[in-house]
């Protein structure tokens, strides 16, 4: 989500938490983000050293392979040139990295669709269709069309109204945490999980149960 995340309550350091034995860690930051700008500048200096589970190749995509980039390098967007909650950290730019402090769970990589406002400004209708931006003019100030790490809950809500949105999913750059985190007992989340399993040809026990 474009804005800097709100300040989070302080919490003591916790050990790395594994998703499952064969999956690299889902990690918790070793310090509270009491101030977004200051904390992220500190994190960018030390995080990769303290938490190797965040390093390139450590986290997995939905295919249980190394998480690839949700790459915005070819997008002309000076305001939002990179994506991912941890994009201020060198080495984690353009990756939908899973960290517990990302309260928006921006783990799904999609290719944001494009549209134009009546005044000719380029924007993505994803922001307006999900209700995150009230108009195209406002959305034009948000991330431009192209690869972007979106909230897994927004992805589920978007699919309910626009099932074709799954075609914009980048499987190789979508974090495996989505497979673990979606609740099959909640219809919208079950539908999103089913869409990811089908589009990405995921063969896990959880995906298999959706076909029963």
GROMACS .gro file of C-alpha atoms in nm:
model
  212
    1UNK     CA    1   0.000   0.000   0.000
    2UNK     CA    2   0.163   0.328  -0.102
    3UNK     CA    3   0.166   0.525   0.226
    4UNK     CA    4   0.435   0.465   0.485
    5UNK     CA    5   0.289   0.213   0.735
    6UNK     CA    6   0.160   0.353   1.065
    7UNK     CA    7   0.365   0.332   1.380
    8UNK     CA    8   0.341  -0.008   1.540
    9UNK     CA    9   0.330  -0.095   1.909
   10UNK     CA   10   0.657  -0.196   2.069
   11UNK     CA   11   0.717  -0.567   2.105
   12UNK     CA   12   1.007  -0.779   2.230
   13UNK     CA   13   1.231  -0.961   1.981
   14UNK     CA   14   1.107  -1.304   1.880
   15UNK     CA   15   1.291  -1.596   1.717
   16UNK     CA   16   1.239  -1.684   1.354
   17UNK     CA   17   0.909  -1.860   1.293
   18UNK     CA   18   0.911  -2.135   1.027
   19UNK     CA   19   0.615  -2.176   0.795
   20UNK     CA   20   0.666  -2.549   0.767
   21UNK     CA   21   0.980  -2.766   0.769
   22UNK     CA   22   1.049  -2.731   0.398
   23UNK     CA   23   0.985  -2.355   0.379
   24UNK     CA   24   1.227  -2.077   0.468
   25UNK     CA   25   1.137  -1.862   0.769
   26UNK     CA   26   0.862  -1.608   0.796
   27UNK     CA   27   1.041  -1.351   1.006
   28UNK     CA   28   0.976  -1.092   1.271
   29UNK     CA   29   1.181  -0.775   1.282
   30UNK     CA   30   1.412  -0.750   1.585
   31UNK     CA   31   1.291  -0.399   1.673
   32UNK     CA   32   0.961  -0.206   1.682
   33UNK     CA   33   0.895   0.034   1.397
   34UNK     CA   34   0.809   0.324   1.626
   35UNK     CA   35   0.902   0.573   1.357
   36UNK     CA   36   0.869   0.459   0.997
   37UNK     CA   37   1.147   0.667   0.842
   38UNK     CA   38   1.400   0.632   1.123
   39UNK     CA   39   1.336   0.266   1.191
   40UNK     CA   40   1.359   0.168   0.827
   41UNK     CA   41   1.689   0.348   0.787
   42UNK     CA   42   1.827   0.143   1.076
   43UNK     CA   43   1.673  -0.176   0.945
   44UNK     CA   44   1.827  -0.125   0.602
   45UNK     CA   45   2.171  -0.123   0.763
   46UNK     CA   46   2.142  -0.429   0.984
   47UNK     CA   47   1.845  -0.644   0.891
   48UNK     CA   48   2.005  -0.871   0.635
   49UNK     CA   49   2.287  -0.944   0.878
   50UNK     CA   50   2.057  -1.020   1.171
   51UNK     CA   51   1.792  -1.217   0.982
   52UNK     CA   52   1.935  -1.432   0.702
   53UNK     CA   53   1.583  -1.561   0.634
   54UNK     CA   54   1.521  -1.236   0.445
   55UNK     CA   55   1.815  -1.262   0.210
   56UNK     CA   56   1.768  -1.316  -0.163
   57UNK     CA   57   1.670  -1.677  -0.230
   58UNK     CA   58   1.571  -1.747   0.131
   59UNK     CA   59   1.194  -1.700   0.096
   60UNK     CA   60   0.984  -1.910  -0.138
   61UNK     CA   61   0.711  -1.842  -0.390
   62UNK     CA   62   0.385  -2.033  -0.421
   63UNK     CA   63   0.563  -2.296  -0.631
   64UNK     CA   64   0.805  -2.362  -0.343
   65UNK     CA   65   1.087  -2.212  -0.547
   66UNK     CA   66   1.307  -1.912  -0.466
   67UNK     CA   67   1.093  -1.598  -0.455
   68UNK     CA   68   1.153  -1.395  -0.771
   69UNK     CA   69   1.134  -1.019  -0.811
   70UNK     CA   70   0.808  -0.833  -0.861
   71UNK     CA   71   1.019  -0.616  -1.086
   72UNK     CA   72   0.932  -0.251  -1.155
   73UNK     CA   73   1.262  -0.168  -1.322
   74UNK     CA   74   1.087  -0.113  -1.656
   75UNK     CA   75   0.806   0.101  -1.512
   76UNK     CA   76   0.832   0.478  -1.550
   77UNK     CA   77   0.719   0.576  -1.201
   78UNK     CA   78   0.952   0.821  -1.021
   79UNK     CA   79   0.723   0.830  -0.716
   80UNK     CA   80   0.714   0.450  -0.670
   81UNK     CA   81   1.013   0.303  -0.857
   82UNK     CA   82   1.023  -0.012  -0.640
   83UNK     CA   83   0.772  -0.228  -0.455
   84UNK     CA   84   0.757  -0.456  -0.151
   85UNK     CA   85   0.710  -0.368   0.216
   86UNK     CA   86   1.085  -0.402   0.272
   87UNK     CA   87   1.184  -0.203  -0.038
   88UNK     CA   88   1.400   0.046   0.160
   89UNK     CA   89   1.633  -0.244   0.243
   90UNK     CA   90   1.906  -0.308  -0.018
   91UNK     CA   91   1.857  -0.656  -0.162
   92UNK     CA   92   1.485  -0.669  -0.082
   93UNK     CA   93   1.363  -0.411  -0.333
   94UNK     CA   94   1.096  -0.542  -0.572
   95UNK     CA   95   1.028  -0.851  -0.360
   96UNK     CA   96   0.700  -0.942  -0.189
   97UNK     CA   97   0.885  -1.036   0.129
   98UNK     CA   98   0.693  -1.175   0.428
   99UNK     CA   99   0.761  -1.006   0.760
  100UNK     CA  100   0.525  -1.005   1.057
  101UNK     CA  101   0.534  -0.626   1.084
  102UNK     CA  102   0.371  -0.596   0.739
  103UNK     CA  103   0.020  -0.565   0.877
  104UNK     CA  104  -0.116  -0.532   0.523
  105UNK     CA  105   0.035  -0.868   0.414
  106UNK     CA  106   0.167  -0.741   0.078
  107UNK     CA  107   0.269  -1.085  -0.046
  108UNK     CA  108   0.088  -1.107  -0.382
  109UNK     CA  109   0.265  -0.985  -0.696
  110UNK     CA  110   0.032  -0.870  -0.972
  111UNK     CA  111   0.066  -0.666  -1.287
  112UNK     CA  112  -0.152  -0.366  -1.206
  113UNK     CA  113  -0.386  -0.295  -1.501
  114UNK     CA  114  -0.376   0.044  -1.674
  115UNK     CA  115  -0.634   0.312  -1.744
  116UNK     CA  116  -0.646   0.686  -1.810
  117UNK     CA  117  -0.837   0.967  -1.641
  118UNK     CA  118  -1.046   1.212  -1.847
  119UNK     CA  119  -0.754   1.455  -1.815
  120UNK     CA  120  -0.514   1.198  -1.963
  121UNK     CA  121  -0.333   1.086  -1.646
  122UNK     CA  122  -0.227   0.721  -1.626
  123UNK     CA  123  -0.347   0.521  -1.326
  124UNK     CA  124  -0.435   0.166  -1.227
  125UNK     CA  125  -0.807   0.093  -1.177
  126UNK     CA  126  -0.703  -0.163  -0.916
  127UNK     CA  127  -0.684   0.122  -0.663
  128UNK     CA  128  -1.033   0.247  -0.743
  129UNK     CA  129  -1.202  -0.092  -0.782
  130UNK     CA  130  -1.076  -0.201  -0.440
  131UNK     CA  131  -1.188   0.128  -0.285
  132UNK     CA  132  -0.840   0.229  -0.181
  133UNK     CA  133  -0.849   0.541  -0.398
  134UNK     CA  134  -1.173   0.740  -0.437
  135UNK     CA  135  -1.111   0.839  -0.799
  136UNK     CA  136  -0.881   0.795  -1.095
  137UNK     CA  137  -0.734   1.138  -1.031
  138UNK     CA  138  -0.631   1.030  -0.681
  139UNK     CA  139  -0.513   0.690  -0.803
  140UNK     CA  140  -0.287   0.867  -1.055
  141UNK     CA  141  -0.074   0.970  -0.755
  142UNK     CA  142  -0.047   0.607  -0.644
  143UNK     CA  143   0.174   0.333  -0.797
  144UNK     CA  144   0.149   0.330  -1.174
  145UNK     CA  145   0.042   0.024  -1.375
  146UNK     CA  146   0.296  -0.258  -1.369
  147UNK     CA  147   0.426  -0.512  -1.117
  148UNK     CA  148   0.332  -0.437  -0.755
  149UNK     CA  149   0.316  -0.629  -0.426
  150UNK     CA  150  -0.046  -0.598  -0.316
  151UNK     CA  151  -0.228  -0.694   0.001
  152UNK     CA  152  -0.335  -1.059  -0.007
  153UNK     CA  153  -0.672  -0.958   0.142
  154UNK     CA  154  -0.727  -0.695  -0.130
  155UNK     CA  155  -0.644  -0.963  -0.387
  156UNK     CA  156  -0.913  -1.189  -0.239
  157UNK     CA  157  -1.170  -0.908  -0.239
  158UNK     CA  158  -1.082  -0.805  -0.594
  159UNK     CA  159  -1.132  -1.160  -0.722
  160UNK     CA  160  -1.485  -1.174  -0.582
  161UNK     CA  161  -1.593  -0.892  -0.813
  162UNK     CA  162  -1.342  -0.944  -1.094
  163UNK     CA  163  -1.241  -1.313  -1.131
  164UNK     CA  164  -1.034  -1.225  -1.439
  165UNK     CA  165  -0.789  -1.040  -1.211
  166UNK     CA  166  -0.616  -1.372  -1.147
  167UNK     CA  167  -0.470  -1.339  -1.498
  168UNK     CA  168  -0.254  -1.052  -1.368
  169UNK     CA  169  -0.100  -1.270  -1.096
  170UNK     CA  170   0.276  -1.334  -1.108
  171UNK     CA  171   0.316  -1.680  -0.954
  172UNK     CA  172   0.695  -1.677  -0.937
  173UNK     CA  173   0.697  -1.350  -0.740
  174UNK     CA  174   0.405  -1.427  -0.504
  175UNK     CA  175   0.510  -1.535  -0.157
  176UNK     CA  176   0.433  -1.887  -0.033
  177UNK     CA  177   0.293  -1.729   0.283
  178UNK     CA  178  -0.032  -1.671   0.092
  179UNK     CA  179  -0.084  -2.047   0.064
  180UNK     CA  180  -0.039  -2.091   0.438
  181UNK     CA  181  -0.229  -1.780   0.546
  182UNK     CA  182  -0.554  -1.795   0.348
  183UNK     CA  183  -0.837  -1.948   0.554
  184UNK     CA  184  -1.034  -2.206   0.355
  185UNK     CA  185  -1.334  -2.154   0.586
  186UNK     CA  186  -1.377  -1.794   0.465
  187UNK     CA  187  -1.536  -1.792   0.116
  188UNK     CA  188  -1.340  -1.499  -0.029
  189UNK     CA  189  -1.008  -1.637   0.096
  190UNK     CA  190  -1.092  -1.990  -0.018
  191UNK     CA  191  -1.171  -1.850  -0.364
  192UNK     CA  192  -0.840  -1.660  -0.372
  193UNK     CA  193  -0.647  -1.967  -0.265
  194UNK     CA  194  -0.822  -2.176  -0.528
  195UNK     CA  195  -0.738  -1.916  -0.794
  196UNK     CA  196  -0.370  -1.916  -0.697
  197UNK     CA  197  -0.354  -2.296  -0.681
  198UNK     CA  198  -0.512  -2.322  -1.025
  199UNK     CA  199  -0.325  -2.041  -1.200
  200UNK     CA  200   0.013  -2.141  -1.056
  201UNK     CA  201  -0.047  -2.519  -1.068
  202UNK     CA  202   0.035  -2.553  -0.698
  203UNK     CA  203   0.040  -2.913  -0.579
  204UNK     CA  204   0.015  -2.898  -0.201
  205UNK     CA  205  -0.209  -3.080   0.044
  206UNK     CA  206  -0.400  -2.759   0.115
  207UNK     CA  207  -0.462  -2.692  -0.254
  208UNK     CA  208  -0.558  -3.055  -0.308
  209UNK     CA  209  -0.831  -3.036  -0.045
  210UNK     CA  210  -1.000  -2.754  -0.236
  211UNK     CA  211  -1.088  -3.000  -0.510
  212UNK     CA  212  -1.269  -3.237  -0.274
   0.00000   0.00000   0.00000
